[in-house]
Amino acid sequence: GLGFNIVGGTDKQYISNDSSIYVSRIKKDGAAYLDGRLQEGDKILAVNGRDLKDLRHKDAVELFRNAGYNVSLKIQRRLQPQNGPVGHRDDGESGGLPLATILVPGLALAAAAVWILLRYRQRM
Protein backbone atom coordinates (compact mmCIF):
# COMPACT_ATOMS: atom_id res chain seq x y z
CA GLY A 1 0.00 0.00 0.00
CA LEU A 2 0.85 3.67 -0.02
CA GLY A 3 1.15 3.82 3.75
CA PHE A 4 -1.76 6.02 4.71
CA ASN A 5 -5.48 5.83 5.49
CA ILE A 6 -8.18 8.06 4.08
CA VAL A 7 -11.57 9.31 5.23
CA GLY A 8 -14.35 11.04 3.35
CA GLY A 9 -16.28 10.56 0.14
CA THR A 10 -19.81 11.35 -0.99
CA ASP A 11 -21.22 8.51 1.13
CA LYS A 12 -18.99 8.98 4.22
CA GLN A 13 -18.42 12.70 4.66
CA TYR A 14 -15.73 13.40 7.23
CA ILE A 15 -16.62 17.10 7.37
CA SER A 16 -20.25 18.21 7.05
CA ASN A 17 -21.17 19.28 3.51
CA ASP A 18 -17.73 18.28 2.22
CA SER A 19 -17.32 15.03 0.31
CA SER A 20 -13.56 15.46 -0.15
CA ILE A 21 -11.00 12.76 0.63
CA TYR A 22 -8.64 13.45 3.54
CA VAL A 23 -5.54 11.71 4.94
CA SER A 24 -6.57 10.41 8.36
CA ARG A 25 -3.41 8.54 9.33
CA ILE A 26 0.11 8.02 8.04
CA LYS A 27 1.50 4.61 8.88
CA LYS A 28 4.96 4.49 10.43
CA ASP A 29 7.58 3.20 7.98
CA GLY A 30 5.06 3.19 5.10
CA ALA A 31 5.75 4.78 1.70
CA ALA A 32 4.08 8.10 2.60
CA TYR A 33 5.92 8.26 5.95
CA LEU A 34 9.30 7.57 4.34
CA ASP A 35 8.64 10.16 1.62
CA GLY A 36 7.77 12.75 4.28
CA ARG A 37 5.69 15.17 2.21
CA LEU A 38 2.14 13.99 2.94
CA GLN A 39 0.64 15.01 6.28
CA GLU A 40 -2.35 13.89 8.29
CA GLY A 41 -5.25 16.22 7.53
CA ASP A 42 -4.20 16.92 3.93
CA LYS A 43 -7.05 16.98 1.42
CA ILE A 44 -6.28 14.81 -1.61
CA LEU A 45 -7.57 16.48 -4.75
CA ALA A 46 -6.28 14.06 -7.39
CA VAL A 47 -4.39 10.78 -7.82
CA ASN A 48 -2.27 10.37 -10.95
CA GLY A 49 -4.23 13.23 -12.53
CA ARG A 50 -7.63 11.71 -11.71
CA ASP A 51 -9.87 14.14 -9.83
CA LEU A 52 -11.30 12.75 -6.57
CA LYS A 53 -14.29 15.09 -6.54
CA ASP A 54 -17.67 13.42 -5.99
CA LEU A 55 -16.34 9.90 -5.40
CA ARG A 56 -17.73 7.40 -2.95
CA HIS A 57 -15.28 6.30 -0.25
CA LYS A 58 -14.87 2.78 -1.61
CA ASP A 59 -14.22 4.13 -5.14
CA ALA A 60 -11.49 6.41 -3.78
CA VAL A 61 -9.94 3.46 -1.90
CA GLU A 62 -10.00 1.41 -5.11
CA LEU A 63 -8.34 4.24 -7.02
CA PHE A 64 -5.50 4.32 -4.48
CA ARG A 65 -5.13 0.53 -4.55
CA ASN A 66 -4.74 0.58 -8.33
CA ALA A 67 -2.53 3.68 -8.47
CA GLY A 68 0.60 1.75 -9.33
CA TYR A 69 4.19 2.05 -8.15
CA ASN A 70 4.84 5.72 -9.01
CA VAL A 71 1.99 7.77 -7.58
CA SER A 72 1.36 11.47 -8.08
CA LEU A 73 -0.91 13.18 -5.55
CA LYS A 74 -2.36 16.66 -5.82
CA ILE A 75 -3.07 17.81 -2.28
CA GLN A 76 -4.27 20.81 -0.34
CA ARG A 77 -2.68 21.37 3.06
CA ARG A 78 -4.97 21.86 6.01
CA LEU A 79 -4.95 25.47 7.10
CA GLN A 80 -5.44 24.88 10.81
CA PRO A 81 -5.27 21.80 13.03
CA GLN A 82 -8.66 20.19 13.50
CA ASN A 83 -10.14 18.39 16.48
CA GLY A 84 -10.49 14.65 16.36
CA PRO A 85 -8.32 12.10 14.61
CA VAL A 86 -7.08 14.47 11.90
CA GLY A 87 -3.98 16.28 13.06
CA HIS A 88 -3.63 14.09 16.16
CA ARG A 89 -0.02 13.54 17.14
CA ASP A 90 0.71 10.37 19.04
CA ASP A 91 4.49 10.68 18.99
CA GLY A 92 4.64 12.31 22.42
CA GLU A 93 5.48 15.77 21.13
CA SER A 94 3.50 18.75 22.34
CA GLY A 95 4.26 20.86 19.31
CA GLY A 96 5.46 23.77 21.48
CA LEU A 97 8.93 25.02 22.31
CA PRO A 98 11.20 22.61 24.18
CA LEU A 99 11.58 23.54 27.84
CA ALA A 100 15.36 23.87 27.42
CA THR A 101 14.80 26.66 24.88
CA ILE A 102 13.32 28.77 27.67
CA LEU A 103 15.30 27.54 30.68
CA VAL A 104 18.86 27.68 29.34
CA PRO A 105 18.85 31.40 28.40
CA GLY A 106 17.01 32.21 31.65
CA LEU A 107 19.56 30.35 33.75
CA ALA A 108 22.42 32.00 31.86
CA LEU A 109 20.96 35.44 32.61
CA ALA A 110 20.47 34.56 36.27
CA ALA A 111 24.06 33.28 36.57
CA ALA A 112 25.37 36.46 34.92
CA ALA A 113 23.32 38.61 37.30
CA VAL A 114 24.67 36.73 40.35
CA TRP A 115 28.25 37.04 39.05
CA ILE A 116 27.83 40.82 38.51
CA LEU A 117 26.29 41.21 41.98
CA LEU A 118 29.18 39.32 43.61
CA ARG A 119 31.81 41.37 41.69
CA TYR A 120 30.03 44.59 42.69
CA ARG A 121 29.98 43.57 46.39
CA GLN A 122 33.72 42.77 46.33
CA ARG A 123 34.54 46.28 45.18
CA MET A 124 32.63 47.89 48.05
PDB file of C-alpha atoms in Angstrom, residues 6 14 35 59 70 73 79 84 91 93 97 100:
ATOM      1  CA  ILE A   6      -8.177   8.059   4.077  1.00  0.00           C
ATOM      2  CA  TYR A  14     -15.730  13.398   7.233  1.00  0.00           C
ATOM      3  CA  ASP A  35       8.642  10.162   1.621  1.00  0.00           C
ATOM      4  CA  ASP A  59     -14.225   4.132  -5.142  1.00  0.00           C
ATOM      5  CA  ASN A  70       4.838   5.715  -9.006  1.00  0.00           C
ATOM      6  CA  LEU A  73      -0.906  13.182  -5.555  1.00  0.00           C
ATOM      7  CA  LEU A  79      -4.945  25.467   7.096  1.00  0.00           C
ATOM      8  CA  GLY A  84     -10.487  14.647  16.362  1.00  0.00           C
ATOM      9  CA  ASP A  91       4.490  10.683  18.988  1.00  0.00           C
ATOM     10  CA  GLU A  93       5.482  15.775  21.129  1.00  0.00           C
ATOM     11  CA  LEU A  97       8.934  25.016  22.306  1.00  0.00           C
ATOM     12  CA  ALA A 100      15.356  23.874  27.418  1.00  0.00           C
TER      13      ALA A 100
END
